[in-house]
Coordinates of C-alpha atoms and ligand atoms in Angstrom, one line a residue:
M16 CA 0.0 0.0 0.0
Y17 CA 1.2 3.5 -0.8
G18 CA 4.1 2.1 -2.9
R19 CA 5.6 0.0 -0.1
G20 CA 5.8 -3.1 -2.4
I21 CA 7.8 -1.0 -5.0
L22 CA 10.2 0.1 -2.3
K23 CA 10.6 -3.5 -1.1
G24 CA 11.4 -4.6 -4.6
L25 CA 13.9 -1.8 -5.1
G26 CA 15.5 -2.8 -1.8
V27 CA 16.1 -6.4 -3.1
T28 CA 17.6 -5.0 -6.3
I29 CA 19.9 -2.7 -4.4
K30 CA 20.9 -5.6 -2.1
H31 CA 21.9 -7.7 -5.2
F32 CA 23.8 -4.7 -6.6
I33 CA 25.8 -4.3 -3.4
D34 CA 26.3 -8.0 -2.9
T35 CA 27.9 -8.2 -6.3
Y36 CA 30.6 -5.9 -5.2
I37 CA 31.0 -7.7 -1.9
D38 CA 31.4 -10.9 -3.9
D39 CA 34.0 -9.2 -6.1
L40 CA 36.0 -8.2 -3.0
R41 CA 35.6 -11.7 -1.6
Y42 CA 37.2 -13.3 -4.6
G43 CA 39.5 -10.4 -5.5
L44 CA 41.1 -10.9 -8.8
N45 CA 40.2 -14.6 -8.9
K46 CA 36.5 -14.1 -9.5
Y47 CA 36.9 -14.8 -13.2
S48 CA 39.7 -17.3 -12.9
K49 CA 39.3 -20.8 -14.1
F50 CA 39.5 -22.3 -10.7
E51 CA 36.6 -24.8 -10.8
D52 CA 36.0 -24.7 -7.0
N53 CA 35.6 -21.0 -7.1
F54 CA 33.2 -21.2 -10.0
T55 CA 31.2 -24.0 -8.5
Q56 CA 30.9 -22.0 -5.3
R57 CA 29.7 -19.0 -7.1
Q58 CA 26.9 -21.0 -8.7
S59 CA 25.9 -22.6 -5.4
H60 CA 23.4 -21.2 -2.8
E61 CA 26.4 -19.4 -1.2
A62 CA 26.8 -17.1 -4.2
R63 CA 25.9 -13.5 -3.7
G64 CA 24.9 -10.8 -6.1
A65 CA 24.8 -11.1 -9.9
F66 CA 27.6 -12.3 -12.1
T67 CA 28.3 -12.9 -15.7
I68 CA 29.5 -16.2 -17.1
Q69 CA 32.5 -15.6 -19.4
Y70 CA 31.5 -18.3 -21.9
P71 CA 33.4 -20.2 -23.4
D72 CA 36.1 -19.7 -20.8
E73 CA 33.5 -20.4 -18.1
K74 CA 30.6 -22.8 -18.4
M75 CA 27.5 -23.3 -16.3
A76 CA 27.6 -26.4 -14.2
M77 CA 24.7 -28.5 -15.5
P78 CA 22.1 -29.8 -13.1
E79 CA 22.2 -33.6 -12.7
R80 CA 19.0 -34.1 -14.6
F81 CA 20.0 -31.9 -17.5
R82 CA 19.7 -33.8 -20.8
F83 CA 21.1 -33.3 -24.2
T84 CA 21.8 -36.1 -26.6
P85 CA 22.0 -39.8 -25.6
F86 CA 25.1 -41.9 -25.1
L87 CA 25.7 -45.6 -24.5
V88 CA 27.2 -46.8 -21.2
V89 CA 30.0 -49.3 -21.3
N90 CA 32.2 -51.0 -18.7
D91 CA 35.3 -49.0 -17.6
D92 CA 38.6 -49.9 -19.3
D93 CA 39.9 -51.3 -16.0
H94 CA 36.9 -53.5 -15.4
P95 CA 38.3 -56.8 -14.0
D96 CA 36.1 -59.1 -16.0
A97 CA 34.9 -57.4 -19.1
P98 CA 36.6 -54.1 -19.8
G99 CA 34.8 -51.9 -22.3
Q100 CA 31.8 -54.2 -22.6
D101 CA 28.5 -52.8 -23.8
W102 CA 25.6 -52.6 -21.4
C103 CA 23.3 -52.4 -24.3
T104 CA 21.8 -55.8 -25.2
S105 CA 20.4 -54.5 -28.5
C106 CA 16.9 -55.3 -27.4
G107 CA 15.6 -52.4 -29.6
I108 CA 13.2 -50.9 -27.1
C109 CA 14.8 -47.5 -27.3
A110 CA 14.5 -47.5 -31.1
K111 CA 10.9 -48.4 -30.9
V112 CA 9.9 -45.7 -28.4
C113 CA 12.0 -42.9 -29.9
P114 CA 9.3 -40.4 -31.2
P115 CA 11.2 -39.1 -34.2
Q116 CA 12.7 -42.5 -35.0
C117 CA 16.4 -41.4 -35.0
I118 CA 17.9 -44.6 -33.5
W119 CA 19.2 -47.3 -35.8
I120 CA 20.5 -50.6 -34.3
V121 CA 22.1 -53.6 -35.9
R122 CA 22.0 -56.6 -33.6
G123 CA 25.2 -58.6 -33.1
Q124 CA 25.7 -62.2 -34.4
D125 CA 27.7 -65.1 -33.1
P126 CA 30.4 -65.6 -35.8
V127 CA 30.2 -69.4 -35.6
T128 CA 26.5 -70.1 -35.0
K129 CA 25.1 -67.0 -36.7
R130 CA 22.6 -66.7 -33.9
P131 CA 21.8 -63.3 -32.4
I132 CA 23.9 -62.2 -29.4
P133 CA 22.9 -59.6 -26.8
E134 CA 25.1 -56.8 -28.0
P135 CA 24.8 -54.3 -30.8
E136 CA 27.0 -54.7 -33.9
A137 CA 26.2 -51.1 -34.9
F138 CA 24.3 -48.3 -33.1
Y139 CA 23.5 -44.9 -34.7
I140 CA 21.7 -41.9 -33.5
D141 CA 21.1 -38.9 -35.7
I142 CA 21.5 -36.1 -33.2
D143 CA 20.0 -33.5 -35.6
I144 CA 16.7 -35.4 -35.5
C145 CA 16.9 -36.3 -31.8
M146 CA 14.7 -33.9 -29.8
N147 CA 16.4 -34.7 -26.4
C148 CA 13.1 -36.1 -25.0
G149 CA 15.0 -38.8 -23.0
F150 CA 12.4 -41.5 -23.7
C151 CA 15.2 -43.9 -24.8
A152 CA 16.9 -43.5 -21.4
E153 CA 13.6 -43.8 -19.6
F154 CA 12.6 -47.1 -21.3
C155 CA 15.9 -48.9 -21.5
P156 CA 15.6 -51.9 -19.2
F157 CA 19.4 -52.3 -18.8
D158 CA 20.3 -48.7 -17.9
A159 CA 22.5 -48.7 -21.0
I160 CA 21.5 -45.5 -22.7
K161 CA 21.7 -42.1 -20.8
M162 CA 21.3 -38.5 -21.6
D163 CA 24.6 -36.6 -21.8
H164 CA 25.5 -33.1 -20.6
D165 CA 27.7 -32.3 -23.5
Y166 CA 25.9 -29.6 -25.5
E167 CA 28.7 -28.2 -27.6
M168 CA 28.1 -30.1 -30.9
A169 CA 27.9 -27.3 -33.5
S170 CA 29.8 -28.1 -36.7
Y171 CA 29.7 -27.3 -40.4
D172 CA 29.6 -31.0 -41.4
R173 CA 26.3 -32.7 -40.7
T174 CA 26.9 -36.1 -42.3
T175 CA 30.1 -37.1 -40.5
T176 CA 29.7 -35.4 -37.2
H177 CA 26.0 -35.4 -36.4
I178 CA 25.3 -39.0 -37.0
H179 CA 26.8 -40.6 -33.9
D180 CA 28.0 -44.2 -34.4
K181 CA 28.7 -46.7 -31.7
N182 CA 32.3 -45.5 -31.1
R183 CA 31.1 -42.0 -30.7
L184 CA 28.2 -42.9 -28.5
Q185 CA 30.1 -45.2 -26.0
K186 CA 31.2 -43.6 -22.7
P187 CA 32.5 -45.5 -19.6
F188 CA 30.3 -46.0 -16.6
T189 CA 32.5 -43.7 -14.5
Y190 CA 31.7 -40.8 -16.8
W191 CA 28.0 -41.4 -16.2
R192 CA 28.7 -41.6 -12.5
S193 CA 30.6 -38.3 -12.6
I194 CA 27.8 -36.4 -14.2
A195 CA 24.9 -38.0 -12.3
P196 CA 26.2 -39.1 -8.9
Q197 CA 22.7 -39.2 -7.2
I198 CA 20.9 -40.9 -10.1
T199 CA 23.6 -43.6 -10.4
V200 CA 23.2 -44.4 -6.7
E201 CA 19.4 -44.7 -7.1
E202 CA 19.8 -46.9 -10.2
A203 CA 22.4 -49.2 -8.4
E204 CA 20.0 -49.6 -5.5
A205 CA 17.2 -50.6 -7.9
R206 CA 19.4 -53.1 -9.8
G207 CA 21.0 -54.5 -6.6
G208 CA 24.6 -53.5 -7.4
W209 CA 26.9 -51.4 -9.5
E210 CA 27.3 -54.0 -12.3
H211 CA 25.1 -54.6 -15.3
V212 CA 21.8 -56.1 -14.4
D213 CA 22.6 -59.4 -16.2
V214 CA 25.9 -59.7 -14.3
I215 CA 24.0 -59.2 -11.0
K216 CA 21.4 -61.8 -12.0
A217 CA 24.1 -64.3 -13.0
K218 CA 25.9 -63.8 -9.7
E219 CA 22.7 -64.4 -7.7
K220 CA 21.9 -67.5 -9.7
A221 CA 25.5 -68.9 -9.1
A222 CA 25.2 -68.2 -5.4
K223 CA 21.9 -70.0 -5.2
E224 CA 23.3 -73.1 -7.0
A225 CA 26.3 -73.1 -4.8
A226 CA 24.1 -73.0 -1.7
K227 CA 22.0 -75.9 -3.2
K228 CA 25.1 -78.0 -3.8
A229 CA 26.5 -77.3 -0.4
A230 CA 23.2 -78.4 1.2
A231 CA 23.2 -81.6 -1.0
A232 CA 26.8 -82.4 0.0
E233 CA 25.9 -82.4 3.7
P234 CA 25.4 -86.0 5.2
A235 CA 21.7 -86.9 4.9
K236 CA 19.9 -87.7 8.1
P237 CA 17.5 -90.7 8.3
A238 CA 13.9 -89.6 7.6
T239 CA 12.5 -90.6 11.0
A240 CA 15.6 -91.2 13.0
D241 CA 14.3 -89.1 15.8
V242 CA 10.8 -90.4 15.6
I243 CA 10.0 -93.0 18.1
P244 CA 7.2 -95.2 16.8
T245 CA 4.1 -95.3 19.0
G246 CA 3.3 -98.5 20.8
E247 CA 0.5 -99.2 18.4
Q248 CA 2.7 -98.7 15.3
A249 CA 5.4 -100.9 16.7
A250 CA 3.0 -103.6 17.6
Q251 CA 1.3 -103.4 14.2
G252 CA 4.6 -103.7 12.4
E253 CA 5.8 -106.7 14.5
S254 CA 2.5 -108.5 14.2
L255 CA 2.4 -107.9 10.4
K256 CA 6.0 -109.2 10.0
T257 CA 5.0 -112.6 11.2
D258 CA 3.8 -115.4 9.0
T259 CA 0.2 -114.6 9.6
V260 CA 0.2 -112.2 6.7
D261 CA -2.5 -113.6 4.5
S262 CA -4.5 -110.7 3.1
A263 CA -4.0 -107.8 0.7
A264 CA -5.1 -105.4 3.4
N265 CA -2.5 -106.7 5.8
V266 CA 0.2 -106.4 3.0
A267 CA -0.8 -102.7 2.6
A268 CA -0.7 -102.2 6.4
L269 CA 2.7 -103.9 6.5
N270 CA 4.0 -101.5 3.8
R271 CA 2.7 -98.5 5.8
A272 CA 4.2 -99.7 9.0
E273 CA 7.5 -100.6 7.4
A274 CA 7.7 -97.2 5.6
S275 CA 7.7 -95.6 8.9
T276 CA 10.8 -97.5 10.0
P277 CA 14.1 -95.5 10.0
D278 CA 16.1 -97.6 7.6
T279 CA 15.8 -95.3 4.5
P280 CA 17.3 -91.8 4.4
A281 CA 14.7 -89.1 3.9
S282 CA 16.8 -87.2 1.5
D283 CA 16.6 -89.9 -1.2
P284 CA 13.0 -90.4 -2.2
D285 CA 13.9 -92.8 -5.1
A286 CA 15.8 -95.2 -2.7
E287 CA 12.8 -95.0 -0.3
K288 CA 10.4 -95.9 -3.0
A289 CA 12.6 -98.8 -4.2
A290 CA 12.9 -100.2 -0.7
R291 CA 9.1 -100.0 -0.2
L292 CA 8.5 -101.9 -3.5
A293 CA 11.1 -104.6 -2.6
K294 CA 9.3 -105.1 0.8
R295 CA 5.9 -105.3 -0.9
E296 CA 7.3 -107.9 -3.3
A297 CA 8.7 -109.9 -0.5
A298 CA 5.4 -109.8 1.4
L299 CA 3.4 -111.0 -1.6
A300 CA 5.9 -113.8 -2.2
R301 CA 5.5 -114.9 1.4
K302 CA 1.8 -114.8 1.0
H303 CA 1.8 -116.9 -2.2
A304 CA 4.2 -119.4 -0.6
K305 CA 1.9 -119.8 2.4
K306 CA -1.1 -120.2 0.2
E307 CA 0.5 -122.8 -2.0
G308 CA 1.8 -124.7 1.1
G309 CA -1.8 -124.8 2.6
E310 CA -3.3 -126.0 -0.7
S311 CA -0.8 -128.8 -1.1
Ligands
SF4_405 S1 20.1 -49.0 -25.3 FE1 18.8 -50.1 -23.9 S2 16.7 -50.1 -24.9 FE2 18.2 -49.5 -26.5 S3 18.7 -51.4 -27.5 FE3 20.3 -51.1 -25.9 S4 19.5 -52.3 -24.1 FE4 17.8 -52.0 -25.5
SF4_406 S1 16.2 -38.5 -26.6 FE1 14.2 -38.9 -27.5 S2 14.5 -38.3 -29.6 FE2 16.5 -38.5 -28.8 S3 17.1 -40.6 -29.3 FE3 16.2 -40.6 -27.3 S4 14.0 -41.1 -27.6 FE4 14.9 -40.5 -29.6

C-alpha cells in the first residue's frame, strides 16, 4: 500500500547490486579465474549478487537431470572381468519408443552359430533429429543409454559429425557416475549392485546353485531317526511281519508300517520308494508261498 511493495522490490535490487561488489571483494582478482572450485561455489546457494559467465572460458555447471543427446554406457577400461563391454543388449526398445525414430541398431551375431547375441554390432543416433526427450533412457531396461550433458556439438559438417555411431556414443560408466552421482546411486540400488543387471542376476543364480550344492553335500539324516514309533505302530509292524500275513489289506498295512521305520534316508525319495517296493514284493511272495503250502 502506498508504494511499499515497490520500495521493497527496489531494496532487493539494491541488495543484489551491493552483494555483487561484496562478492568481487571476496574473490579479489580470482573471480573470473578458471578455478573450478571458485566457479562452482559462485553457482551454489552461497553465491551473492549477480555475475556474468564468461563463456566459453567459463561454463555453467549442468544440473544432474539436464539432458542433451543420448550416449551408451560401457564398462570401464579397468573393469576386472569385461573391460569396455557394452551394457546395451540391442533389445531395440529405445529405437521403438523414440518419437522421431532417429535410432538405428544392428544386432550382433555369433560368428560361428550366426545366432543373435545380446550386444549391438552397430548403433547410430542422428542427433540433428533427436529432440532430447529422454524416452530412450527412460525405457531402457538395462540402464544402457543415458542423456549426456555435452551440448557443444555445433559443426559445419552434418553427415560425418551429427550421426553418432557406436564408437562416438560409447562412454564409460565412471563418466555417467561423474555427471549424475545421485541418479547412479538410485539406479544401483534398484538393480541390486553397480554392475550390469545381467551380471547381478548371474551372480545371484550362481550363489543359489552353490548353496544348493552345499546343502546336498551335507550328510543326509534318516527320515525318521528321531521319531520313536508309537506302541500301536510298533505292535502293528511286528505282528504284520509274522507269517500270519494272509490278506492284501495286511500287506498294505505292512507297507505302511515298514515305511515308517528309520532304515531309509529321507533325503533320497527314489531309494525310499525302491525299498518299499522290494518289501511289498517280499510280502506278496511270502503270502503266495503260504497259500501254496496250505493247498498242497
Ligand atoms: S540401449 Fe537399452 S533399450 Fe536400447 S537397445 Fe540397448 S538395451 Fe535396448
Ligand atoms: S532422446 Fe528422444 S528423440 Fe533423442 S534418441 Fe532418445 S528417444 Fe529419440
